[in-house]
Amino acid sequence: TQDMLVLDEFSLSDLDSESIRSYRMRMKLSRPGHVWETLEDDEFLLKIGAAGRGNDSRIHPTAAGLLMFGHEYDIVKEFPYYFLDYQENADADTRWTDRIISSSGDWSGNIYDFYFRVYNKIALDIKTPFKLEKGVRIDDTPVHKAIREALANSLIHADYYGRQGIVIRKTLHIIVISNPGGFRIDIAAAKSGGISDPRNATLIKMFNLIDIGERAGSGIPNIYKVWSENGGKAPIITEKFDPDRVEMTLDIDFIADKTEIGGKSAVNIGGNEIIGGKSAVKANGNGKIGG
């Protein structure tokens, strides 16, 4: 697949060492005692497909390795249209209330770090019922897993040579996830599952190694199943052309972490609470309402 290309013009020193360190820690937690755990970074990156031997017999990043662990200013040298954009809007009067973009320069801008930055923001707003397992509270639910699937799908199946980049928009009611590249299988087949034709097989492998994403075409069916079982509106998948894009719209009214304050519904959005259409920002345990 296109992400297996070895990029001879880049070296492993072009990759972000902190992203690699973080990834290795996550893999160690997901797969303790794995045979690759003690390898040096260059050998480890070869094993997971993030690096390969070029025409000069030296080790260089692959396209997948650059996307996963590179810096934005290097990634755009190979993928000129590369752009990651997360927009959060909890107020109709403003364009956005929070935003993460890959080109800001204050973080790596790679897809590994983007995934966790975005997921951690969305996860704040997912209600989590109290559940203990062996005396430890379990904060993960099928909805959390489905959100991870949706985010991973957009990053794994994107055509990074395509235009307009990956855009994720979150409002009080919906999340819209859009990525460049058309479906490689029929949409109906994708919904029913069991068929997979990955555009970036190495990215799938790397996410799978830290227990994110599904290989066998079960990710999208699982999202529909979870939404149905929890009373949410069915997700909507739209395929657009010229340029090719795939867009998934997720209703999130049923997953918002809502509480009642003064008889009014308060929805937790990124640490702030929206009460009766006004913002209530928690400060030292107190809420400021209406400014």
Coordinates of C-alpha atoms in Angstrom, one line a residue:
T1 CA 0.0 0.0 0.0
Q2 CA 1.1 3.6 -0.5
D3 CA 2.3 4.0 3.1
M4 CA 4.9 1.3 2.6
L5 CA 7.1 3.6 0.4
V6 CA 10.6 4.1 1.8
L7 CA 11.5 7.8 1.8
D8 CA 15.2 7.9 0.9
E9 CA 15.4 11.7 1.4
F10 CA 14.5 11.4 5.1
S11 CA 16.5 9.9 8.0
L12 CA 15.3 8.5 11.3
S13 CA 16.6 11.7 13.0
D14 CA 13.8 13.5 11.2
L15 CA 11.2 11.7 13.3
D16 CA 10.0 13.1 16.6
S17 CA 11.7 11.2 19.4
E18 CA 9.0 12.0 22.0
S19 CA 6.3 10.6 19.8
I20 CA 8.3 7.3 19.3
R21 CA 8.9 7.1 23.1
S22 CA 5.2 7.6 23.8
Y23 CA 4.2 5.0 21.3
R24 CA 6.6 2.5 22.7
M25 CA 5.3 3.1 26.2
R26 CA 1.7 2.5 25.0
M27 CA 2.7 -0.7 23.2
K28 CA 4.5 -1.9 26.4
L29 CA 1.3 -1.4 28.3
S30 CA -0.9 -3.0 25.6
R31 CA 1.5 -5.9 25.0
P32 CA 3.7 -6.5 28.0
G33 CA 6.7 -8.7 27.4
H34 CA 6.5 -8.4 23.6
V35 CA 9.5 -9.7 21.8
W36 CA 10.2 -6.2 20.3
E37 CA 10.1 -4.4 23.6
T38 CA 13.9 -4.5 24.1
L39 CA 14.9 -3.5 20.6
E40 CA 16.8 -0.3 19.8
D41 CA 14.6 2.3 18.2
D42 CA 15.9 1.8 14.6
E43 CA 15.2 -2.0 14.8
F44 CA 11.8 -1.4 16.4
L45 CA 10.8 1.0 13.7
L46 CA 11.8 -1.5 11.1
K47 CA 9.6 -4.2 12.8
I48 CA 6.5 -2.1 12.9
G49 CA 6.9 -0.8 9.4
A50 CA 7.7 2.8 10.3
A51 CA 11.2 2.4 8.6
G52 CA 12.7 0.4 5.8
R53 CA 15.9 0.1 3.9
G54 CA 16.3 2.4 1.0
N55 CA 18.2 2.1 -2.3
D56 CA 21.3 3.0 -0.4
S57 CA 20.8 0.1 2.0
R58 CA 20.4 2.5 4.9
I59 CA 17.4 2.8 7.1
H60 CA 14.9 5.5 6.3
P61 CA 11.4 6.3 7.4
T62 CA 8.5 4.9 5.4
A63 CA 5.6 7.1 4.4
A64 CA 3.7 5.5 7.3
G65 CA 6.6 6.3 9.7
L66 CA 6.8 9.9 8.6
L67 CA 3.0 10.4 9.0
M68 CA 2.9 8.7 12.4
F69 CA 6.0 10.1 14.0
G70 CA 7.3 12.9 11.8
H71 CA 7.1 16.7 12.2
E72 CA 4.5 18.6 10.2
Y73 CA 7.1 20.7 8.4
D74 CA 8.8 17.5 7.1
I75 CA 5.5 15.6 6.4
V76 CA 4.3 18.3 4.0
K77 CA 7.5 17.8 1.9
E78 CA 6.2 14.4 0.9
F79 CA 2.4 15.1 1.3
P80 CA 1.9 18.7 0.2
Y81 CA -1.8 18.8 1.1
Y82 CA -1.3 17.3 4.5
F83 CA -3.4 19.1 7.2
L84 CA -5.1 17.9 10.4
D85 CA -7.8 20.1 11.8
Y86 CA -10.0 19.6 14.9
Q87 CA -12.7 22.3 15.5
E88 CA -14.8 22.4 18.6
N89 CA -17.8 24.8 18.6
A90 CA -20.1 25.1 21.6
D91 CA -21.3 28.6 20.8
A92 CA -23.3 29.5 17.6
D93 CA -21.9 33.1 17.8
T94 CA -18.3 32.1 17.4
R95 CA -16.4 30.2 14.7
W96 CA -14.9 27.8 17.2
T97 CA -14.3 27.6 20.9
D98 CA -11.3 25.2 20.6
R99 CA -9.1 24.2 17.8
I100 CA -6.1 21.9 17.1
I101 CA -4.2 22.2 13.7
S102 CA -1.2 20.3 12.6
S103 CA 0.6 23.5 11.3
S104 CA 0.5 25.5 14.6
G105 CA 4.2 24.7 15.3
D106 CA 3.7 24.1 19.1
W107 CA 3.4 20.4 18.8
S108 CA 4.7 17.7 16.4
G109 CA 1.7 17.8 14.0
N110 CA 1.9 14.1 13.3
I111 CA -1.2 11.7 13.2
Y112 CA -0.2 9.8 16.3
D113 CA -0.2 12.9 18.5
F114 CA -3.2 14.3 16.8
Y115 CA -5.2 11.1 17.5
F116 CA -4.7 11.3 21.2
R117 CA -5.1 15.1 21.5
V118 CA -8.5 14.9 19.8
Y119 CA -9.7 11.7 21.5
N120 CA -8.9 13.0 24.9
K121 CA -11.0 16.1 24.3
I122 CA -14.0 14.2 23.0
A123 CA -13.7 11.6 25.8
L124 CA -14.2 14.3 28.4
D125 CA -17.8 14.6 27.2
I126 CA -18.8 10.9 27.2
K127 CA -20.8 9.9 30.2
T128 CA -19.2 7.0 32.1
P129 CA -21.4 4.8 34.4
F130 CA -19.8 3.8 37.6
K131 CA -18.4 0.3 37.2
L132 CA -15.8 -1.6 39.2
E133 CA -13.7 -4.5 38.0
K134 CA -11.4 -6.2 40.6
G135 CA -11.8 -3.1 42.8
V136 CA -10.7 -0.7 40.0
R137 CA -13.1 1.7 38.3
I138 CA -13.5 1.1 34.6
D139 CA -13.8 4.3 32.7
D140 CA -14.0 2.7 29.2
T141 CA -17.3 1.9 27.5
P142 CA -18.4 0.6 24.1
V143 CA -19.1 4.2 23.1
H144 CA -15.5 5.2 24.0
K145 CA -14.3 2.3 21.8
A146 CA -16.5 3.3 18.9
I147 CA -15.3 6.9 19.0
R148 CA -11.7 5.6 18.9
E149 CA -12.7 3.4 15.9
A150 CA -14.2 6.4 14.1
L151 CA -11.1 8.6 14.7
A152 CA -8.7 5.8 13.8
N153 CA -10.6 5.0 10.6
S154 CA -10.3 8.6 9.3
L155 CA -6.5 8.6 9.9
I156 CA -5.9 5.1 8.7
H157 CA -7.9 5.2 5.5
A158 CA -7.1 8.8 4.4
D159 CA -5.4 9.5 1.1
Y160 CA -2.7 11.8 2.3
Y161 CA -1.8 12.8 -1.2
G162 CA -5.4 14.0 -1.6
R163 CA -6.6 17.6 -1.0
Q164 CA -8.2 19.4 1.9
G165 CA -6.8 17.2 4.7
I166 CA -8.6 15.7 7.7
V167 CA -11.2 17.8 9.3
I168 CA -13.0 16.9 12.5
R169 CA -15.8 19.2 13.7
K170 CA -17.5 18.8 17.1
T171 CA -20.6 20.8 18.2
L172 CA -23.0 20.2 21.1
H173 CA -25.0 17.7 19.0
I174 CA -22.8 16.1 16.4
I175 CA -19.2 15.1 15.4
V176 CA -18.4 15.2 11.7
I177 CA -15.2 13.4 10.7
S178 CA -14.0 14.0 7.1
N179 CA -10.9 12.7 5.3
P180 CA -9.5 12.8 1.8
G181 CA -9.9 9.7 -0.4
G182 CA -12.9 7.7 -1.5
F183 CA -14.2 4.4 -0.2
R184 CA -12.2 1.4 -1.7
I185 CA -15.2 -0.8 -1.2
D186 CA -19.0 -0.3 -1.5
I187 CA -20.4 1.7 1.4
A188 CA -23.1 -0.9 2.0
A189 CA -20.3 -3.6 2.3
A190 CA -18.4 -1.4 4.7
K191 CA -21.4 -1.1 6.9
S192 CA -22.1 -4.8 7.0
G193 CA -18.4 -5.6 7.7
G194 CA -16.0 -8.5 7.0
I195 CA -14.5 -6.9 3.9
S196 CA -11.4 -4.7 4.1
D197 CA -9.3 -3.1 1.4
P198 CA -6.9 -0.8 3.3
R199 CA -5.3 2.2 1.7
N200 CA -2.6 2.3 4.4
A201 CA -1.9 -1.2 5.7
T202 CA 1.1 -0.2 7.7
L203 CA -0.8 2.5 9.6
I204 CA -3.4 -0.1 10.5
K205 CA -0.6 -2.4 11.9
M206 CA 0.9 0.4 13.9
F207 CA -2.4 1.4 15.5
N208 CA -3.4 -2.2 16.1
L209 CA -0.2 -2.7 18.0
I210 CA -1.4 -0.2 20.6
D211 CA -4.9 -1.7 20.5
I212 CA -6.5 0.9 18.4
G213 CA -8.6 0.1 15.3
E214 CA -9.7 -3.2 13.7
R215 CA -8.1 -5.0 10.8
A216 CA -10.9 -7.2 9.5
G217 CA -13.4 -4.5 8.4
S218 CA -15.3 -4.6 11.7
G219 CA -14.8 -1.0 12.8
I220 CA -17.7 0.7 11.0
P221 CA -20.2 -2.1 11.8
N222 CA -19.3 -1.8 15.4
I223 CA -19.9 2.0 15.4
Y224 CA -23.4 1.4 14.0
K225 CA -24.0 -1.3 16.5
V226 CA -23.0 0.8 19.5
W227 CA -25.0 3.8 18.4
S228 CA -28.1 1.6 17.9
E229 CA -27.8 -0.2 21.3
N230 CA -27.4 3.2 23.1
G231 CA -30.4 4.8 21.4
G232 CA -28.4 7.2 19.2
K233 CA -29.4 8.2 15.7
A234 CA -27.7 6.0 13.1
P235 CA -24.4 7.5 11.8
I236 CA -24.4 9.0 8.4
I237 CA -21.7 8.2 5.9
T238 CA -21.3 10.4 2.8
E239 CA -18.9 10.0 -0.1
K240 CA -18.0 13.1 -2.1
F241 CA -16.1 13.5 -5.3
D242 CA -13.7 16.0 -7.0
P243 CA -12.0 16.0 -4.6
D244 CA -12.8 12.5 -3.2
R245 CA -13.7 12.6 0.4
V246 CA -15.5 10.4 3.0
E247 CA -17.5 12.0 5.8
M248 CA -19.0 10.4 8.8
T249 CA -21.6 12.3 11.0
L250 CA -22.1 11.0 14.5
D251 CA -25.1 12.1 16.7
I252 CA -23.7 12.7 20.2
D253 CA -26.8 13.9 22.1
F254 CA -27.1 10.5 23.8
I255 CA -23.5 10.3 24.9
A256 CA -23.0 13.8 26.4
D257 CA -22.0 13.9 30.1
K258 CA -25.1 15.9 31.3
T259 CA -25.9 17.0 34.8
E260 CA -28.7 19.2 36.3
I261 CA -27.8 22.6 37.7
G262 CA -30.5 24.7 39.1
G263 CA -33.1 22.8 37.2
K264 CA -31.3 23.4 33.9
S265 CA -29.3 20.9 31.7
A266 CA -25.5 21.5 31.8
V267 CA -23.4 19.8 29.2
N268 CA -19.7 19.3 29.9
I269 CA -17.8 20.6 26.9
G270 CA -14.0 20.5 27.3
G271 CA -14.0 21.4 30.9
N272 CA -16.7 24.2 30.5
E273 CA -20.4 23.8 31.1
I274 CA -23.1 25.2 28.9
I275 CA -26.1 26.1 31.0
G276 CA -29.3 27.4 29.4
G277 CA -27.3 28.5 26.4
K278 CA -24.6 30.3 28.5
S279 CA -21.2 29.3 29.5
A280 CA -20.4 28.2 33.0
V281 CA -16.6 27.9 33.5
K282 CA -15.5 25.9 36.6
A283 CA -13.0 27.8 38.7
N284 CA -11.8 26.3 42.0
G285 CA -15.0 24.3 42.1
N286 CA -17.3 27.3 41.5
G287 CA -19.2 27.9 38.3
K288 CA -19.4 31.3 36.7
I289 CA -22.7 31.6 34.8
G290 CA -23.5 34.1 32.1
G291 CA -20.0 35.5 32.0

